[in-house]
């Protein structure tokens, strides 16, 4: 396959189709609507299921139903729509059926705006729905990576019978970049043994897929099973990218677009001779805690860069555990950081602006005074 | 002579709701005064003769607890022979 | 010599195969059981148990899946028609049914059922209307009658503040996508037989790909109504049937051709 110029949202849609997507259910919301539009044309063309639902609530529950048949199924939305989907996500996890979710984040809270943001980190990574659960969260920083991670999301969701999320911001969804699409995989023709497909003369016993365990010890067992499976995910699925890290004394940590902008800043800092590297977590969940903990033993300090008020920051701090200073720089509400903003933060840190005192968010807030 | 029938009420399912007792056109059903199911209900039963096997009790039973039997009427040919 | 003739017996009625051999959690006399039985009988008669996928709802019928011997999924409150849509679109040759109460379908799930009907989704909705929220202990439902006392309308439903009950069958019948929308009652043998016929028709509609079908079944809730089961049947007939008239609200021309 040759590289072609693709828009993020459409590239994700086509990648999902080529990964063997059997059913898509969604609801229009900016900045992910092109994804739904692409599906509305391509899925019927291929004889696969597409429904524009009456709400995100309905869309996620259509996904839930289709997931119970074991089909490859997905939905996509943006932040406010994802909030509405939290109910269904919790049920899908509780029922242990696989599904893929794409969240093209925008500014919030509330209706917010349609500009790129990363403020769904907490609701996706730390769970916006009820109950104890973890999602697999993949954060691309380019259209090509969005394509690759979309395909991976289906495989991981099926492998662990869970929900895998591709989490990106609106700028990546809207961006056009050269990327190579995967080859078309054949659509599955069989259904898993556990699925609710009708017995069809193949099974003696009926399959019941439910998330209700009225007897508390049974619910506890279910929770333990989910947790043990999550331990397997943590053991095998942590992914991250590193840049200029071999001799780095300072580490910038950023995911998705913020990580990508930070890379430009890191390059510029390297040109100035500052020994700084970039760690870009690709799986936000499972999070590379252990890797960051070890990094903290050899570097002098961290700078976390996000398009939110420091949501991943708390996970980095948890990993660093006070070993080394952590600083934060964020832009909010749909504002993207420029490389030179991050560069000046790197310069400040490299010239002694590191401390173990206080909270990085408070220092950042003080520095933000008069900036906006 | 009217058709004769009988019913068997499953103690596993019957909850003694009395809907069959009220619906029986022959008024031959009752809740057993002395028997109890494992769940502690007085199950429905035939109070005496007169069941025609009409099946109304089974139609109203919320528990699908009743099996209804009816004597097979001899065919006219068999009767004439 | 006259011999007493022992006539052979035939079984007039026995428990349908599509019901699992377990006792239900429903209260004595609850007509959920009648609705379950009728659905199971129709499925047996049509020989479609192997192709059935049920979608259970939230409310007293949350455990419906324990009682029917075929595949089931369990929907979040009100979302059964959306889940059924997802299943049916992936497996269009299966029979997909939802089983929902009045709180589930006519309150929290109104959007899902309306849009499933509007899309002409080829699924069947069994809607149990017993004029209150049974499972949570008898609160006011969207179907609670004016003046009806419940645990959340202790002075009787006041239409000034709580509005009027929703006639779901009439409402759904206005939608072009709905092919078969009827209301039946489970309060006496005649009406139970009519209810069974409607359930059969609804599943035939689905078998023939004619689109959305819904059977509303007026039902009793003796425990929360504070009456005996027999008194509850009378109350249903006297109070519910006048507000919720029985009948066919939408029978698409092609559905009218179905002969059972």
mmCIF file of C-alpha atoms in Angstrom, chain A residues 25 50-51 54 57-58 61-62 64-66 68-69 71 87 91 191 195-201 203 206-210 212 214, chain C residues 20 49-53 62-63 65-66 68-74 76 79 82-83 85-87 89-91 94 111-112 115 119:
data_model
loop_
_atom_site.group_PDB
_atom_site.id
_atom_site.type_symbol
_atom_site.label_atom_id
_atom_site.label_comp_id
_atom_site.label_asym_id
_atom_site.label_seq_id
_atom_site.Cartn_x
_atom_site.Cartn_y
_atom_site.Cartn_z
ATOM 1 C CA UNK A 25 -23.074 3.068 15.488
ATOM 2 C CA UNK A 50 -24.214 1.368 9.988
ATOM 3 C CA UNK A 51 -26.751 3.205 12.123
ATOM 4 C CA UNK A 54 -30.672 9.083 18.060
ATOM 5 C CA UNK A 57 -26.582 6.903 24.718
ATOM 6 C CA UNK A 58 -28.324 4.845 22.059
ATOM 7 C CA UNK A 61 -25.956 0.629 23.619
ATOM 8 C CA UNK A 62 -26.197 -0.463 19.988
ATOM 9 C CA UNK A 64 -23.164 -3.063 23.464
ATOM 10 C CA UNK A 65 -25.782 -5.209 21.717
ATOM 11 C CA UNK A 66 -23.606 -5.892 18.690
ATOM 12 C CA UNK A 68 -22.661 -9.268 22.692
ATOM 13 C CA UNK A 69 -22.748 -11.169 19.375
ATOM 14 C CA UNK A 71 -18.877 -8.942 16.178
ATOM 15 C CA UNK A 87 -23.173 4.316 31.153
ATOM 16 C CA UNK A 91 -21.970 -2.078 31.192
ATOM 17 C CA UNK A 191 -18.815 -15.957 16.349
ATOM 18 C CA UNK A 195 -21.621 -14.824 22.360
ATOM 19 C CA UNK A 196 -25.395 -14.327 22.336
ATOM 20 C CA UNK A 197 -26.078 -15.336 18.756
ATOM 21 C CA UNK A 198 -29.007 -17.691 19.181
ATOM 22 C CA UNK A 199 -28.195 -21.335 19.888
ATOM 23 C CA UNK A 200 -28.634 -22.264 16.203
ATOM 24 C CA UNK A 201 -28.447 -25.981 16.911
ATOM 25 C CA UNK A 203 -25.148 -25.332 21.659
ATOM 26 C CA UNK A 206 -28.008 -20.861 26.342
ATOM 27 C CA UNK A 207 -25.621 -17.947 26.641
ATOM 28 C CA UNK A 208 -26.578 -15.136 28.980
ATOM 29 C CA UNK A 209 -24.582 -11.929 28.838
ATOM 30 C CA UNK A 210 -25.227 -9.669 31.772
ATOM 31 C CA UNK A 212 -25.759 -7.963 37.107
ATOM 32 C CA UNK A 214 -26.994 -9.623 42.733
ATOM 33 C CA UNK C 20 -36.489 -23.014 31.950
ATOM 34 C CA UNK C 49 -36.218 -21.089 20.092
ATOM 35 C CA UNK C 50 -32.840 -21.767 18.503
ATOM 36 C CA UNK C 51 -32.904 -18.439 16.697
ATOM 37 C CA UNK C 52 -34.086 -16.310 19.615
ATOM 38 C CA UNK C 53 -32.055 -13.580 21.317
ATOM 39 C CA UNK C 62 -34.441 -7.817 34.968
ATOM 40 C CA UNK C 63 -34.084 -11.572 35.459
ATOM 41 C CA UNK C 65 -33.205 -14.219 31.084
ATOM 42 C CA UNK C 66 -33.252 -16.762 33.870
ATOM 43 C CA UNK C 68 -36.412 -18.453 28.969
ATOM 44 C CA UNK C 69 -34.328 -21.232 27.513
ATOM 45 C CA UNK C 70 -32.531 -19.283 24.814
ATOM 46 C CA UNK C 71 -29.776 -16.650 24.499
ATOM 47 C CA UNK C 72 -30.224 -13.391 26.385
ATOM 48 C CA UNK C 73 -28.440 -10.134 27.000
ATOM 49 C CA UNK C 74 -29.207 -7.652 29.754
ATOM 50 C CA UNK C 76 -29.097 -0.870 30.890
ATOM 51 C CA UNK C 79 -31.787 0.898 26.411
ATOM 52 C CA UNK C 82 -30.880 0.170 21.219
ATOM 53 C CA UNK C 83 -29.169 -3.077 22.232
ATOM 54 C CA UNK C 85 -30.865 -2.789 17.227
ATOM 55 C CA UNK C 86 -27.176 -3.571 17.572
ATOM 56 C CA UNK C 87 -27.855 -7.313 17.679
ATOM 57 C CA UNK C 89 -28.152 -5.344 12.523
ATOM 58 C CA UNK C 90 -25.362 -7.867 12.957
ATOM 59 C CA UNK C 91 -27.629 -10.939 12.903
ATOM 60 C CA UNK C 94 -32.330 -14.026 14.310
ATOM 61 C CA UNK C 111 -36.156 7.859 23.181
ATOM 62 C CA UNK C 112 -34.751 4.409 22.402
ATOM 63 C CA UNK C 115 -36.415 5.777 17.448
ATOM 64 C CA UNK C 119 -36.379 3.321 12.017
#
